[in-house]
Amino acid sequence: MSESYFPRWRRVDDDAAAGVVIAPDERLSWPKNVAMGAQHVVAMFGSTVLAPLLMGFDPNVAILMSGVGTLIFFLFVGGRVPSYLGSSFAFIGGVIAVTGYAGGGPNANIGVALGAIIACGLAYTLIGLIVWAANARGGAGANWIEALMPPVVTGAVVAVIGLNLAPIAAKGAMGGSGFDAAMALVTILCVGGIAVFTRGMVQRLLILVGLVLACLIYAALANGLGMGKPIDFSGVAAAAWFGLPTFTAPVFKSEAMGLIVPVAIILVAENLGHLKAVAAMTGRDMDRYLGRAFVGDGVATMVSGAVGGTGVTTYAENIGVMAVTRIYSTLVFVMAAVIALVLGFSPKFGALIQTIPGPVLGGMSVVVFGLIAVAGARIWVVNQVDFSDNRNLIVAAVTLVMGAGDFTLQLGKFTLGGIGTATFGAIILYALLGRARRR
């Protein structure tokens, strides 16, 4: 008997479910599904909102499209892979480079970035279709990806994203005054303190909780004691509770595409890692859904970019929530997506996000971009990359310097920026050195 496209979710009694693993094809009562969905929204919220703010995108659109993207992903994987799609930080360096965004409000050149994000989503989708076809023929679709991008390559490329953004983070943290710089440091301490001194769900939500705490401290000092520029809440009071967010049309330019399309490689590595993590937690084979997961993520990125949203990716934050709760029901993510859709249609919610002070965002940038860089090194450690092997050593060394130094190639009208040259350089260099060693 052939497998149906969508599973027939088996109802699990709430009392019996306490402390029991809930499989992807099982479901809880609808009230509990909604509650769990809300928890996943909280988990993704900090990063999904922070990424568009750092790029000058409308956070309302980003939240809305995270919900839409999650539903698209759900459809492509047939409701069999539990995952939430949120704003990807991998796009930040490329977007800032192609738009010249320097912070402080909406990005005036957002259209150029959106066209490139759509092109990246298309490249990602094509990779997914190849893997999907290989899986359909009974082959191992992930094998060639793992051969092209072993841990030494993926670790270096992920680290490069954080390092490439380091100057932007430092500039944002310094701000325009001593108070701004001090508040950026306070923000860093807030996030660091929560990461180290708290436990459980609060620790997992360190970005969101740290952001809220830093904003409260800023308001007490600036609005209460007059030490800095006060937070203006008049926009929040004037905004409607419900309404359409600000959609933006994409503009397609080859130079921008050359900088941002290589991000597809990062998304592939990211999604592959997340799928492996979910497979390990659920004890189920997820490799056969890999191509469909890539296509779902790629299509979601194209749809998001078409209306003014950020590129999206599967979220590790939500995988963390699943690890804690041991609830993997895919219907929970449908609930989370619906809640995100409701938030996306609230201008008042968007206006509240826009009140976050610049120095707080600057401090968050330092933390987030640093965590991205360290995540690359973590890939090396977890996979026990052997740096006594000269091939690994050279690939990592060259990749880091090309990316951190923003090594840019001008090929006619086509421009490949630091992250792009580092990404393709790492893949090609690893392949060439491997072939030379085999001779």
Coordinates of C-alpha atoms in Angstrom, one line a residue:
M1 CA 0.0 0.0 0.0
S2 CA 1.5 3.3 -1.1
E3 CA 2.1 6.1 1.4
S4 CA -0.4 9.0 1.3
Y5 CA 1.1 12.5 0.6
F6 CA -0.1 13.9 4.0
P7 CA 0.0 11.7 7.1
R8 CA -3.3 10.8 8.9
W9 CA -2.5 12.5 12.2
R10 CA -3.3 10.2 15.1
R11 CA -4.9 12.0 18.1
V12 CA -3.0 11.6 21.4
D13 CA -4.9 12.1 24.6
D14 CA -3.6 15.1 26.5
D15 CA -3.3 13.3 29.8
A16 CA -1.4 10.4 28.2
A17 CA 0.8 12.8 26.3
A18 CA 2.4 14.2 29.4
G19 CA 6.2 13.5 29.2
V20 CA 5.6 11.3 26.1
V21 CA 7.2 11.9 22.7
I22 CA 4.6 13.2 20.2
A23 CA 5.6 12.0 16.7
P24 CA 5.3 14.2 13.5
D25 CA 2.2 12.3 12.5
E26 CA 0.5 12.6 15.8
R27 CA -1.5 15.5 17.2
L28 CA -2.7 16.9 20.5
S29 CA -6.0 18.6 21.2
W30 CA -6.5 21.8 19.3
P31 CA -6.2 24.1 22.4
K32 CA -2.8 22.5 23.2
N33 CA -1.8 22.7 19.5
V34 CA -2.5 26.4 19.6
A35 CA -0.5 26.8 22.9
M36 CA 2.5 25.0 21.5
G37 CA 2.2 27.0 18.3
A38 CA 2.4 30.2 20.3
Q39 CA 5.5 28.9 22.0
H40 CA 7.2 28.4 18.7
V41 CA 6.3 31.9 17.6
V42 CA 7.9 33.3 20.7
A43 CA 11.0 31.1 20.0
M44 CA 11.4 32.4 16.4
F45 CA 10.3 36.0 17.2
G46 CA 13.6 37.6 18.3
S47 CA 15.7 36.5 15.3
T48 CA 12.9 36.8 12.7
V49 CA 12.3 40.5 13.8
L50 CA 16.0 41.4 14.3
A51 CA 17.1 40.3 10.8
P52 CA 14.8 42.7 8.9
L53 CA 15.6 45.5 11.2
L54 CA 19.3 45.1 10.5
M55 CA 18.6 45.2 6.8
G56 CA 16.0 48.0 6.8
F57 CA 13.1 45.7 5.9
D58 CA 9.6 46.0 7.2
P59 CA 9.4 43.6 10.2
N60 CA 5.7 43.1 9.8
V61 CA 6.2 41.7 6.3
A62 CA 9.0 39.5 7.6
I63 CA 6.7 38.1 10.3
L64 CA 3.9 37.6 7.8
M65 CA 6.1 35.9 5.3
S66 CA 7.6 33.6 8.0
G67 CA 4.1 32.3 8.5
V68 CA 3.4 32.0 4.7
G69 CA 6.8 30.4 4.2
T70 CA 6.2 27.8 7.0
L71 CA 2.9 26.8 5.3
I72 CA 4.6 26.5 1.9
F73 CA 7.3 24.3 3.5
F74 CA 4.6 22.2 5.2
L75 CA 2.8 21.6 1.8
F76 CA 6.0 20.6 0.0
V77 CA 7.1 18.1 2.6
G78 CA 3.6 16.7 2.9
G79 CA 3.4 17.7 6.6
R80 CA 6.0 15.1 7.5
V81 CA 9.0 17.3 8.5
P82 CA 8.4 19.5 11.7
S83 CA 10.1 22.9 11.0
Y84 CA 9.5 26.6 11.2
L85 CA 10.8 29.1 8.6
G86 CA 12.0 32.5 9.7
S87 CA 14.2 35.3 8.5
S88 CA 17.7 34.1 7.5
F89 CA 20.8 36.0 8.7
A90 CA 22.8 34.6 5.8
F91 CA 21.4 37.4 3.6
I92 CA 22.4 40.3 5.8
G93 CA 25.9 40.9 4.4
G94 CA 24.8 40.7 0.8
V95 CA 21.7 42.9 1.3
I96 CA 23.7 45.6 3.1
A97 CA 26.4 45.5 0.4
V98 CA 24.0 45.8 -2.6
T99 CA 21.8 48.5 -1.0
G100 CA 24.4 50.5 0.9
Y101 CA 22.1 50.5 3.9
A102 CA 23.6 52.2 6.9
G103 CA 20.8 51.8 9.4
G104 CA 18.3 54.2 10.8
G105 CA 14.9 53.3 9.3
P106 CA 13.6 51.8 6.1
N107 CA 16.0 50.7 3.4
A108 CA 15.6 53.0 0.4
N109 CA 17.1 50.5 -2.0
I110 CA 15.2 47.4 -0.8
G111 CA 13.9 46.5 -4.3
V112 CA 17.4 45.6 -5.6
A113 CA 17.9 43.3 -2.7
L114 CA 14.5 41.7 -3.2
G115 CA 15.3 40.8 -6.8
A116 CA 18.5 39.1 -5.7
I117 CA 16.7 37.2 -2.9
I118 CA 14.2 35.9 -5.5
A119 CA 17.2 34.8 -7.7
C120 CA 18.8 33.1 -4.7
G121 CA 15.5 31.3 -3.9
L122 CA 15.3 30.1 -7.5
A123 CA 18.9 28.7 -7.4
Y124 CA 18.0 27.0 -4.1
T125 CA 14.8 25.5 -5.6
L126 CA 16.8 24.1 -8.6
I127 CA 19.2 22.4 -6.2
G128 CA 16.2 21.0 -4.4
L129 CA 14.6 19.7 -7.6
I130 CA 17.9 17.8 -8.4
V131 CA 18.0 16.2 -5.0
W132 CA 14.3 15.4 -5.1
A133 CA 14.7 13.7 -8.5
A134 CA 17.7 11.7 -7.2
N135 CA 15.7 10.6 -4.2
A136 CA 12.7 9.6 -6.4
R137 CA 15.0 7.3 -8.4
G138 CA 16.1 5.6 -5.2
G139 CA 19.5 7.4 -5.0
A140 CA 20.9 9.2 -2.0
G141 CA 20.2 12.8 -3.0
A142 CA 22.2 14.3 -0.1
N143 CA 25.5 12.4 -0.9
W144 CA 26.7 14.8 -3.6
I145 CA 25.9 17.8 -1.4
E146 CA 27.9 16.3 1.5
A147 CA 30.8 15.5 -0.9
L148 CA 30.9 19.1 -2.3
M149 CA 30.4 20.7 1.1
P150 CA 32.1 18.7 3.9
P151 CA 32.2 20.2 7.4
V152 CA 35.4 22.1 6.8
V153 CA 33.8 23.9 3.9
T154 CA 30.4 24.6 5.5
G155 CA 32.0 25.7 8.8
A156 CA 34.3 28.1 7.0
V157 CA 31.5 29.6 4.9
V158 CA 29.2 30.0 7.9
A159 CA 32.0 31.7 9.9
V160 CA 32.6 34.0 7.0
I161 CA 29.1 35.4 7.1
G162 CA 29.7 36.6 10.7
L163 CA 33.2 37.9 10.0
N164 CA 32.1 39.8 6.9
L165 CA 29.5 41.6 8.9
A166 CA 31.9 42.4 11.8
P167 CA 32.7 46.0 10.7
I168 CA 29.0 46.8 10.3
A169 CA 28.3 45.5 13.8
A170 CA 31.1 47.5 15.4
K171 CA 30.1 50.7 13.6
G172 CA 26.5 50.2 14.8
A173 CA 27.5 49.6 18.3
M174 CA 29.7 52.7 18.5
G175 CA 26.8 54.9 17.5
G176 CA 27.0 58.7 17.6
S177 CA 27.7 59.3 21.3
G178 CA 29.2 57.8 24.4
F179 CA 25.7 57.0 25.7
D180 CA 25.0 55.0 22.5
A181 CA 28.2 53.0 22.8
A182 CA 27.5 52.4 26.5
M183 CA 24.0 51.1 25.8
A184 CA 25.3 48.8 23.1
L185 CA 27.6 47.3 25.7
V186 CA 24.7 47.0 28.2
T187 CA 22.7 45.2 25.5
I188 CA 25.6 42.7 25.0
L189 CA 25.8 42.2 28.8
C190 CA 22.0 41.6 28.9
V191 CA 22.1 38.9 26.3
G192 CA 25.3 37.4 27.8
G193 CA 23.9 37.3 31.3
I194 CA 20.7 35.6 30.1
A195 CA 22.8 33.1 28.1
V196 CA 24.9 32.2 31.1
F197 CA 22.8 32.7 34.2
T198 CA 19.4 31.5 33.2
R199 CA 18.1 28.1 32.4
G200 CA 15.2 26.4 30.4
M201 CA 13.0 28.4 28.0
V202 CA 14.3 31.8 29.1
Q203 CA 17.8 30.8 28.1
R204 CA 16.6 29.5 24.8
L205 CA 14.9 32.9 24.1
L206 CA 18.0 34.8 25.0
I207 CA 17.7 37.1 21.9
L208 CA 14.1 38.1 22.6
V209 CA 14.5 38.4 26.4
G210 CA 17.8 40.2 26.1
L211 CA 16.3 42.7 23.6
V212 CA 13.3 43.4 25.8
L213 CA 15.5 43.9 28.9
A214 CA 17.9 46.2 27.1
C215 CA 15.0 48.3 25.8
L216 CA 13.6 48.7 29.3
I217 CA 17.0 49.8 30.6
Y218 CA 17.3 52.3 27.7
A219 CA 13.8 53.7 28.4
A220 CA 14.6 54.1 32.1
L221 CA 17.8 56.1 31.3
A222 CA 16.7 58.0 28.2
N223 CA 13.0 58.6 28.8
G224 CA 13.3 58.7 32.6
L225 CA 16.6 60.4 33.3
G226 CA 17.1 62.3 29.9
M227 CA 20.5 60.7 29.3
G228 CA 19.9 59.9 25.6
K229 CA 17.3 60.2 22.8
P230 CA 14.0 59.2 24.3
I231 CA 12.0 56.4 22.7
D232 CA 9.0 57.9 20.8
F233 CA 5.8 55.8 21.3
S234 CA 3.5 58.2 19.4
G235 CA 3.7 56.0 16.3
V236 CA 2.5 53.0 18.3
A237 CA -0.5 55.0 19.6
A238 CA -1.4 56.2 16.2
A239 CA -1.1 52.8 14.4
A240 CA -4.2 50.7 13.7
W241 CA -4.5 47.3 15.3
F242 CA -5.1 45.6 11.9
G243 CA -4.1 46.5 8.4
L244 CA -1.9 45.6 5.5
P245 CA 1.9 45.8 5.9
T246 CA 4.0 47.8 3.4
F247 CA 4.7 45.5 0.4
T248 CA 7.6 46.3 -1.9
A249 CA 8.2 45.2 -5.5
P250 CA 11.5 43.6 -6.5
V251 CA 14.1 45.1 -8.9
F252 CA 16.4 42.7 -10.7
K253 CA 20.0 43.7 -11.2
S254 CA 22.8 41.3 -12.1
E255 CA 25.4 42.9 -9.8
A256 CA 23.1 42.4 -6.8
M257 CA 22.4 38.8 -7.8
G258 CA 26.1 38.0 -8.0
L259 CA 26.4 39.0 -4.4
I260 CA 23.4 37.3 -3.0
V261 CA 22.7 34.1 -5.1
P262 CA 25.7 32.3 -3.4
V263 CA 23.8 32.4 -0.2
A264 CA 21.8 29.4 -1.6
I265 CA 24.8 27.3 -0.7
I266 CA 24.5 28.4 2.9
L267 CA 20.8 27.6 3.0
V268 CA 21.4 24.1 1.6
A269 CA 24.0 23.4 4.3
E270 CA 21.7 24.9 7.0
N271 CA 18.6 23.0 5.9
L272 CA 20.6 19.8 5.6
G273 CA 21.9 20.2 9.2
H274 CA 18.5 20.9 10.6
L275 CA 16.9 17.9 8.8
K276 CA 19.6 15.7 10.3
A277 CA 18.9 17.1 13.7
V278 CA 15.2 16.5 13.4
A279 CA 15.9 12.9 12.2
A280 CA 18.1 12.2 15.2
M281 CA 15.4 13.5 17.6
T282 CA 12.4 11.8 16.1
G283 CA 14.3 8.6 15.1
R284 CA 12.8 8.8 11.6
D285 CA 14.5 8.8 8.2
M286 CA 14.2 12.4 6.9
D287 CA 16.7 12.1 4.0
R288 CA 13.9 11.1 1.6
Y289 CA 12.3 14.5 2.2
L290 CA 15.5 16.5 1.7
G291 CA 14.8 17.6 -1.9
R292 CA 11.3 18.5 -1.0
A293 CA 12.5 20.5 2.0
F294 CA 15.0 22.4 -0.2
V295 CA 12.3 23.2 -2.7
G296 CA 9.8 24.3 0.0
D297 CA 12.4 26.6 1.5
G298 CA 13.4 28.0 -1.9
V299 CA 9.9 28.7 -3.0
A300 CA 9.1 30.3 0.3
T301 CA 12.2 32.5 -0.2
M302 CA 11.0 33.6 -3.6
V303 CA 7.5 34.3 -2.4
S304 CA 8.8 36.3 0.5
G305 CA 11.2 38.3 -1.7
A306 CA 8.4 39.1 -4.2
V307 CA 6.5 41.2 -1.7
G308 CA 9.2 42.8 0.4
G309 CA 10.2 40.0 2.9
T310 CA 13.5 38.6 3.8
G311 CA 14.9 35.3 2.6
V312 CA 13.8 32.5 4.9
T313 CA 15.4 29.4 6.4
T314 CA 14.5 26.5 8.8
Y315 CA 15.0 27.7 12.3
A316 CA 17.3 26.1 14.9
E317 CA 15.5 28.0 17.7
N318 CA 12.4 26.0 17.0
I319 CA 14.3 22.7 16.8
G320 CA 15.5 23.6 20.3
V321 CA 11.9 24.0 21.5
M322 CA 11.1 20.5 20.0
A323 CA 14.1 19.1 21.9
V324 CA 12.8 20.5 25.2
T325 CA 9.1 19.6 24.7
R326 CA 9.6 16.4 22.7
I327 CA 6.5 17.4 20.7
Y328 CA 7.2 17.0 17.0
S329 CA 3.7 17.1 15.6
T330 CA 3.8 19.1 12.3
L331 CA 0.3 20.5 13.0
V332 CA 1.8 22.6 15.8
F333 CA 3.8 24.5 13.1
V334 CA 0.6 25.1 11.2
M335 CA -0.8 26.8 14.3
A336 CA 2.5 28.8 14.7
A337 CA 2.2 30.0 11.1
V338 CA -1.4 31.1 11.5
I339 CA -0.4 33.1 14.6
A340 CA 2.5 34.8 12.7
L341 CA 0.0 35.7 9.9
V342 CA -2.2 37.5 12.4
L343 CA 0.8 39.4 13.9
G344 CA 1.9 40.4 10.4
F345 CA -1.4 42.1 9.7
S346 CA -1.0 44.4 12.8
P347 CA 0.5 47.8 12.1
K348 CA 0.5 48.5 15.8
F349 CA 2.8 45.5 16.3
G350 CA 5.1 46.8 13.6
A351 CA 5.2 50.3 15.0
L352 CA 6.2 48.8 18.4
I353 CA 9.1 47.0 16.8
Q354 CA 10.2 50.2 15.1
T355 CA 10.7 51.9 18.6
I356 CA 13.7 49.6 19.3
P357 CA 16.6 52.1 19.9
G358 CA 19.5 52.1 17.5
P359 CA 22.2 51.5 20.2
V360 CA 20.3 48.4 21.3
L361 CA 20.2 47.1 17.7
G362 CA 23.9 47.8 17.5
G363 CA 24.7 45.8 20.5
M364 CA 22.5 42.9 19.3
S365 CA 24.3 43.0 16.0
V366 CA 27.6 42.4 17.7
V367 CA 26.2 39.4 19.5
V368 CA 24.3 37.9 16.6
F369 CA 27.0 38.3 14.0
G370 CA 29.5 37.0 16.5
L371 CA 27.3 33.9 17.2
I372 CA 27.1 33.3 13.4
A373 CA 30.9 33.3 13.2
V374 CA 31.3 31.0 16.1
A375 CA 28.6 28.7 14.7
G376 CA 31.0 28.0 11.8
A377 CA 33.8 27.1 14.2
R378 CA 31.3 24.9 16.1
I379 CA 30.7 22.9 12.9
W380 CA 34.4 22.1 12.8
V381 CA 34.4 21.0 16.4
V382 CA 31.3 18.9 16.3
N383 CA 32.4 17.1 13.1
Q384 CA 36.0 16.8 14.4
V385 CA 37.6 18.4 11.4
D386 CA 41.2 17.5 11.3
F387 CA 43.4 20.6 10.8
S388 CA 46.5 18.5 10.7
D389 CA 45.3 17.7 7.2
N390 CA 46.8 20.5 5.1
R391 CA 43.9 20.5 2.7
N392 CA 41.5 21.4 5.5
L393 CA 43.9 23.9 6.8
I394 CA 44.4 25.7 3.5
V395 CA 40.6 25.7 2.6
A396 CA 39.6 27.2 6.0
A397 CA 42.4 29.8 6.0
V398 CA 41.8 31.1 2.5
T399 CA 38.0 31.1 2.9
L400 CA 38.2 33.1 6.1
V401 CA 40.5 35.8 4.8
M402 CA 38.6 36.2 1.5
G403 CA 35.3 36.6 3.3
A404 CA 36.4 38.7 6.2
G405 CA 38.4 41.0 3.8
D406 CA 35.4 41.2 1.4
F407 CA 37.4 39.9 -1.6
T408 CA 35.3 41.0 -4.6
L409 CA 35.5 39.8 -8.2
Q410 CA 34.3 42.0 -11.1
L411 CA 33.4 39.7 -14.1
G412 CA 32.0 42.2 -16.7
K413 CA 28.7 43.3 -15.4
F414 CA 28.6 40.5 -12.9
T415 CA 30.0 41.2 -9.4
L416 CA 30.8 38.5 -6.8
G417 CA 31.2 39.9 -3.3
G418 CA 33.3 38.6 -0.4
I419 CA 30.7 36.0 0.9
G420 CA 30.2 34.7 -2.7
T421 CA 33.9 34.4 -3.5
A422 CA 34.6 32.8 -0.2
T423 CA 31.7 30.3 -0.7
F424 CA 32.6 29.2 -4.2
G425 CA 36.3 29.5 -3.5
A426 CA 36.0 27.0 -0.6
I427 CA 34.0 24.5 -2.7
I428 CA 36.4 24.7 -5.7
L429 CA 39.6 24.8 -3.6
Y430 CA 38.5 21.7 -1.6
A431 CA 37.7 19.8 -4.8
L432 CA 40.9 20.8 -6.6
L433 CA 43.2 20.0 -3.6
G434 CA 41.4 16.7 -3.1
R435 CA 41.9 15.7 -6.8
A436 CA 45.6 16.8 -6.6
R437 CA 46.1 14.6 -3.6
R438 CA 44.6 11.5 -5.3
R439 CA 47.0 11.7 -8.2

